[in-house]
Short mmCIF file of C-alpha atoms and ligand atoms in Angstrom, two decimals:
data_model
loop_
_atom_site.label_atom_id
_atom_site.label_comp_id
_atom_site.label_asym_id
_atom_site.label_seq_id
_atom_site.Cartn_x
_atom_site.Cartn_y
_atom_site.Cartn_z
CA MET L 1 105.11 90.46 84.92
CA TYR L 2 102.76 92.78 86.74
CA GLN L 3 105.52 93.89 89.12
CA ARG L 4 107.43 95.49 85.99
CA ILE L 5 104.46 97.70 85.61
CA ARG L 6 103.28 98.24 88.90
CA LYS L 7 106.41 99.16 90.88
CA PRO L 8 107.48 101.92 88.65
CA ILE L 9 104.06 103.62 88.59
CA VAL L 10 103.70 103.23 92.55
CA ILE L 11 107.18 104.37 93.10
CA SER L 12 106.82 107.41 90.74
CA THR L 13 103.49 108.53 92.74
CA ALA L 14 105.49 108.40 95.70
CA ILE L 15 108.41 110.56 94.42
CA LEU L 16 106.03 112.92 92.70
CA PHE L 17 104.01 113.46 96.16
CA HIS L 18 107.01 114.19 97.65
CA LEU L 19 108.53 116.57 95.27
CA LEU L 20 105.38 118.44 94.13
CA LEU L 21 103.96 120.18 97.15
CA ILE L 22 100.57 119.99 96.03
CA PHE L 23 99.29 116.58 96.40
CA HIS L 24 98.64 116.92 100.26
CA LEU L 25 95.60 118.99 98.99
CA PHE L 26 94.07 115.60 97.71
CA PHE L 27 95.23 113.09 100.43
CA SER L 28 95.54 115.07 103.69
CA PRO L 29 93.37 113.70 106.29
CA VAL L 30 93.69 116.87 108.20
CA LEU L 31 92.57 119.33 105.76
CA ILE L 32 89.26 117.70 104.87
CA VAL L 33 88.27 117.95 108.73
CA ALA L 34 89.13 121.52 108.83
CA ALA L 35 87.19 122.00 105.64
CA SER L 36 84.14 120.37 107.18
CA PHE L 37 84.18 122.60 110.06
CA ASN L 38 84.48 125.61 107.75
CA SER L 39 81.51 124.55 105.57
CA ILE L 40 83.78 123.54 102.54
CA ILE L 41 84.11 120.89 100.24
CA ASN L 42 87.68 120.59 99.55
CA ALA L 43 89.69 118.68 96.97
CA SER L 44 90.58 115.67 99.16
CA PHE L 45 86.69 115.30 99.74
CA PHE L 46 86.42 114.55 95.93
CA ALA L 47 89.68 112.27 96.02
CA PHE L 48 88.42 110.27 98.78
CA VAL L 49 84.88 109.62 97.25
CA LEU L 50 86.54 108.81 94.00
CA MET L 51 88.80 106.09 95.74
CA PHE L 52 85.50 104.75 97.41
CA LEU L 53 83.79 104.69 94.11
CA LEU L 54 86.83 102.76 92.46
CA SER L 55 87.14 100.49 95.23
CA LEU L 56 83.57 99.08 94.15
CA PHE L 57 85.38 98.05 90.93
CA PHE L 58 88.96 97.71 91.55
CA GLY L 59 88.93 96.46 95.28
CA ARG L 60 92.14 97.82 97.15
CA ALA L 61 93.96 97.89 93.78
CA TYR L 62 94.55 101.65 94.41
CA CYS L 63 96.84 100.88 97.43
CA SER L 64 99.49 98.83 95.52
CA TRP L 65 99.16 100.63 92.15
CA PHE L 66 98.83 104.28 93.16
CA CYS L 67 99.18 105.14 96.59
CA PRO L 68 102.24 107.36 97.25
CA GLY L 69 102.48 105.50 100.86
CA CYS L 70 102.84 102.35 99.16
CA GLY L 71 105.31 103.53 96.93
CA VAL L 72 107.37 104.57 100.01
CA GLN L 73 106.79 101.18 101.23
CA GLU L 74 108.17 99.68 97.95
CA ILE L 75 111.32 101.87 98.33
CA LEU L 76 111.76 100.83 101.84
CA SER L 77 111.35 97.04 100.81
CA PHE L 78 114.72 97.39 99.16
CA PHE L 79 116.46 97.45 102.45
CA ILE L 80 113.77 95.91 104.85
CA LYS L 81 112.92 92.28 104.13
CA ARG L 82 111.11 91.35 107.30
CA LYS L 83 107.26 91.17 106.88
CA SER L 84 104.94 92.84 109.42
CA LYS L 85 102.61 90.35 111.46
CA ASN L 86 99.09 89.89 110.88
CA SER L 87 97.86 90.69 114.59
CA LYS L 88 95.07 92.34 116.30
CA ALA L 89 97.05 95.58 115.44
CA LEU L 90 95.12 95.25 111.95
CA TYR L 91 92.26 96.69 113.73
CA ILE L 92 93.77 99.88 114.67
CA LYS L 93 93.14 101.28 111.34
CA TYR L 94 89.27 100.84 111.65
CA PHE L 95 89.43 102.52 114.97
CA ILE L 96 91.27 105.56 113.40
CA PHE L 97 89.16 105.45 110.40
CA THR L 98 85.93 105.74 112.69
CA ILE L 99 87.22 108.93 114.60
CA TRP L 100 88.29 110.52 111.57
CA ILE L 101 85.34 110.04 109.47
CA GLY L 102 83.11 110.98 112.57
CA ALA L 103 84.94 114.03 112.88
CA ILE L 104 84.36 114.96 109.07
CA ILE L 105 80.42 114.01 109.42
CA THR L 106 80.22 116.15 112.63
CA GLY L 107 81.88 118.87 110.85
CA TYR L 108 79.41 119.03 107.90
CA ILE L 109 76.44 118.49 110.22
CA LEU L 110 77.18 121.32 112.41
CA ASN L 111 78.32 123.54 109.97
CA GLY L 112 76.49 122.72 106.61
CA ILE L 113 78.05 123.07 103.42
CA ASN L 114 78.45 126.52 101.83
CA LYS L 115 81.04 126.18 99.07
CA VAL L 116 83.40 124.20 96.97
CA ASP L 117 87.09 125.04 97.28
CA LEU L 118 89.35 122.85 95.57
CA SER L 119 92.37 125.01 96.53
CA TYR L 120 91.25 125.11 100.21
CA GLY L 121 94.45 124.89 102.58
CA MET L 122 96.84 126.25 99.85
CA SER L 123 96.21 129.98 99.63
CA ASP L 124 97.46 130.72 103.23
CA ILE L 125 99.84 127.91 103.76
CA THR L 126 103.62 128.66 104.04
CA LEU L 127 106.35 126.49 102.33
CA GLU L 128 107.34 124.93 105.61
CA ARG L 129 103.90 123.82 106.37
CA LYS L 130 103.68 122.35 102.76
CA ILE L 131 106.84 120.45 103.46
CA ILE L 132 105.65 119.25 106.95
CA LEU L 133 102.22 118.21 105.51
CA THR L 134 104.03 116.21 102.64
CA LEU L 135 106.73 114.74 104.50
CA GLY L 136 104.28 113.69 107.22
CA ALA L 137 103.74 110.41 105.62
CA ILE L 138 107.36 109.66 105.61
CA VAL L 139 107.53 110.60 109.33
CA LEU L 140 104.95 107.88 109.99
CA ILE L 141 105.90 105.24 107.60
CA VAL L 142 109.62 104.82 108.07
CA PRO L 143 109.80 104.22 111.71
CA LEU L 144 106.62 101.97 111.65
CA THR L 145 108.29 99.90 108.97
CA ALA L 146 111.61 99.76 110.79
CA ILE L 147 109.98 98.38 113.85
CA PHE L 148 107.06 96.25 112.64
CA GLY L 149 108.26 95.19 109.16
CA LYS L 150 107.29 95.96 105.70
CA PHE L 151 103.97 97.43 104.75
CA ALA L 152 103.28 98.02 108.56
CA SER L 153 101.68 101.55 108.03
CA CYS L 154 99.40 100.06 105.44
CA LYS L 155 98.26 97.28 107.57
CA TYR L 156 98.08 99.17 110.97
CA ILE L 157 97.47 102.70 110.49
CA CYS L 158 96.09 103.82 106.93
CA TRP L 159 92.91 105.73 107.57
CA LEU L 160 92.01 105.14 103.94
CA VAL L 161 92.03 101.32 104.00
CA PRO L 162 88.55 100.86 105.59
CA PHE L 163 87.09 103.02 102.78
CA LEU L 164 88.33 100.61 100.11
CA VAL L 165 87.48 97.58 102.43
CA ILE L 166 83.75 98.66 102.62
CA GLY L 167 83.69 99.39 98.97
CA THR L 168 84.92 95.95 98.21
CA LYS L 169 82.63 94.25 100.70
CA ILE L 170 79.61 96.17 99.11
CA ARG L 171 80.70 94.93 95.59
CA ASP L 172 80.97 91.44 97.00
CA TYR L 173 77.42 91.59 98.75
CA PHE L 174 75.91 92.59 95.70
CA HIS L 175 77.84 90.32 93.44
CA LEU L 176 79.03 93.03 91.23
CA LYS L 177 82.01 92.66 88.52
CA GLY L 178 85.37 93.74 89.76
CA LEU L 179 88.76 93.08 90.01
CA ARG L 180 89.71 90.24 92.27
CA LEU L 181 92.05 87.16 92.47
CA LYS L 182 90.96 83.67 91.23
CA SER L 183 92.63 80.32 91.51
CA GLU L 184 92.55 76.90 90.21
CA LYS L 185 93.62 74.75 93.29
CA LEU L 186 93.95 71.42 91.59
CA LYS L 187 96.94 73.06 89.55
CA CYS L 188 98.61 73.85 92.89
CA ASN L 189 101.89 71.98 93.98
CA SER L 190 101.99 73.54 97.37
CA CYS L 191 105.28 75.08 96.93
CA ASN L 192 104.31 77.95 99.24
CA VAL L 193 106.14 80.60 97.09
CA CYS L 194 102.88 82.85 96.72
CA THR L 195 102.81 82.98 100.31
CA THR L 196 106.49 83.90 100.81
CA LYS L 197 106.03 86.58 98.26
CA CYS L 198 103.07 88.14 99.40
CA PRO L 199 104.07 91.60 100.83
CA MET L 200 100.89 91.73 103.09
CA ASN L 201 101.86 88.26 104.78
CA ILE L 202 98.60 86.65 103.66
CA ASP L 203 98.59 82.88 103.69
CA VAL L 204 97.96 82.88 99.84
CA MET L 205 98.42 79.11 99.41
CA GLU L 206 95.95 78.31 102.36
CA ASN L 207 93.47 80.48 100.42
CA VAL L 208 94.12 78.68 97.30
CA LYS L 209 93.64 75.54 99.06
CA ASN L 210 90.30 76.82 100.59
CA GLY L 211 89.21 78.07 97.13
CA TYR L 212 88.39 81.44 98.67
CA MET L 213 90.88 84.23 97.40
CA GLN L 214 89.08 87.49 99.02
CA ASP L 215 91.20 88.61 101.64
CA THR L 216 90.80 92.06 103.35
CA GLU L 217 94.37 92.68 103.40
CA CYS L 218 94.92 91.74 99.81
CA ILE L 219 96.14 94.97 97.89
CA LEU L 220 95.81 93.23 94.51
CA CYS L 221 99.58 93.78 93.85
CA GLY L 222 99.86 90.63 91.63
CA ASN L 223 103.19 89.12 93.28
CA CYS L 224 101.54 85.91 94.00
CA ILE L 225 100.48 85.82 90.34
CA ASP L 226 103.81 86.68 89.06
CA HIS L 227 105.73 84.12 91.09
CA CYS L 228 103.39 81.07 90.71
CA LYS L 229 104.99 78.79 88.31
CA GLN L 230 102.16 76.60 88.03
CA LYS L 231 99.82 79.74 86.87
CA VAL L 232 97.41 78.89 89.64
CA ILE L 233 96.38 82.47 90.44
CA ARG L 234 95.27 85.05 88.09
CA PHE L 235 93.16 88.39 88.05
CA SER L 236 89.81 88.35 87.02
CA PHE L 237 87.05 90.73 86.50
CA LYS L 238 84.06 88.48 86.73
CA LYS L 239 81.66 88.57 89.47
S1 SF4 E 301 102.93 79.47 94.29
FE1 SF4 E 301 101.38 78.59 93.11
S2 SF4 E 301 101.70 76.32 93.02
FE2 SF4 E 301 102.99 77.23 94.80
S3 SF4 E 301 101.64 77.06 96.42
FE3 SF4 E 301 101.20 79.20 95.58
S4 SF4 E 301 99.57 78.91 94.43
FE4 SF4 E 301 100.41 76.76 94.75
S1 SF4 E 302 97.38 87.66 97.95
FE1 SF4 E 302 98.59 88.13 96.01
S2 SF4 E 302 97.72 90.20 95.13
FE2 SF4 E 302 97.00 90.01 97.22
S3 SF4 E 302 98.60 91.29 98.42
FE3 SF4 E 302 99.27 88.99 98.57
S4 SF4 E 302 100.80 88.76 96.72
FE4 SF4 E 302 99.42 90.86 96.61
#
């Protein structure tokens, strides 16, 4: 049920991102570092702050419902069926995030903030550079998916994931209401379909059995909900 809504949305964001050569302004990890060293608050600064705030209520739902990178992953999933492993490589993204956020904070501490410029990076940019910036996502995602399996780039290198994980952890720590998975383990017949359908290779059935559905790799795509014939798993917005 959810996939009929989610997949068209997320694939559309991927197509729009790559056709309209403007979205890199909001998602580029490079522009915000350059902006910080030029004392400028740019468009992606607001985009990343908004993502963080949304994660306080919606966890990692942004990843599976609106992220252009996930949209590319969904398109690749038509051709590549192998899942990527949940190995120590999952920690690489936290390493990348630490260096990236450290560079941004250093830029603003050293140079201060002088102005807000939402079009920063756009005025002096050539069409070629716009295309390179925009296609950079594909250049990263396609080989990683081909080598390591589906959703490898989300799991291993996405520098935005730690933002959303931190927001989700803060929400859970303060027992705030928010989008999460809930399950009724007594209804489960151990068919394991939820685990096989999870694109993030989470052992969903094990989580159901343990009665604990919070998993930092869960992108709230709803695949496990859609495929569970016993209706064991559902979305909830409760504490
Ligand atoms: S798909 Fe549903 S019934 Fe099957 S293992 Fe998962 S939660 Fe249990
Ligand atoms: S656990 Fe369910 S909602 Fe979370 S990523 Fe896996 S299939 Fe999607």
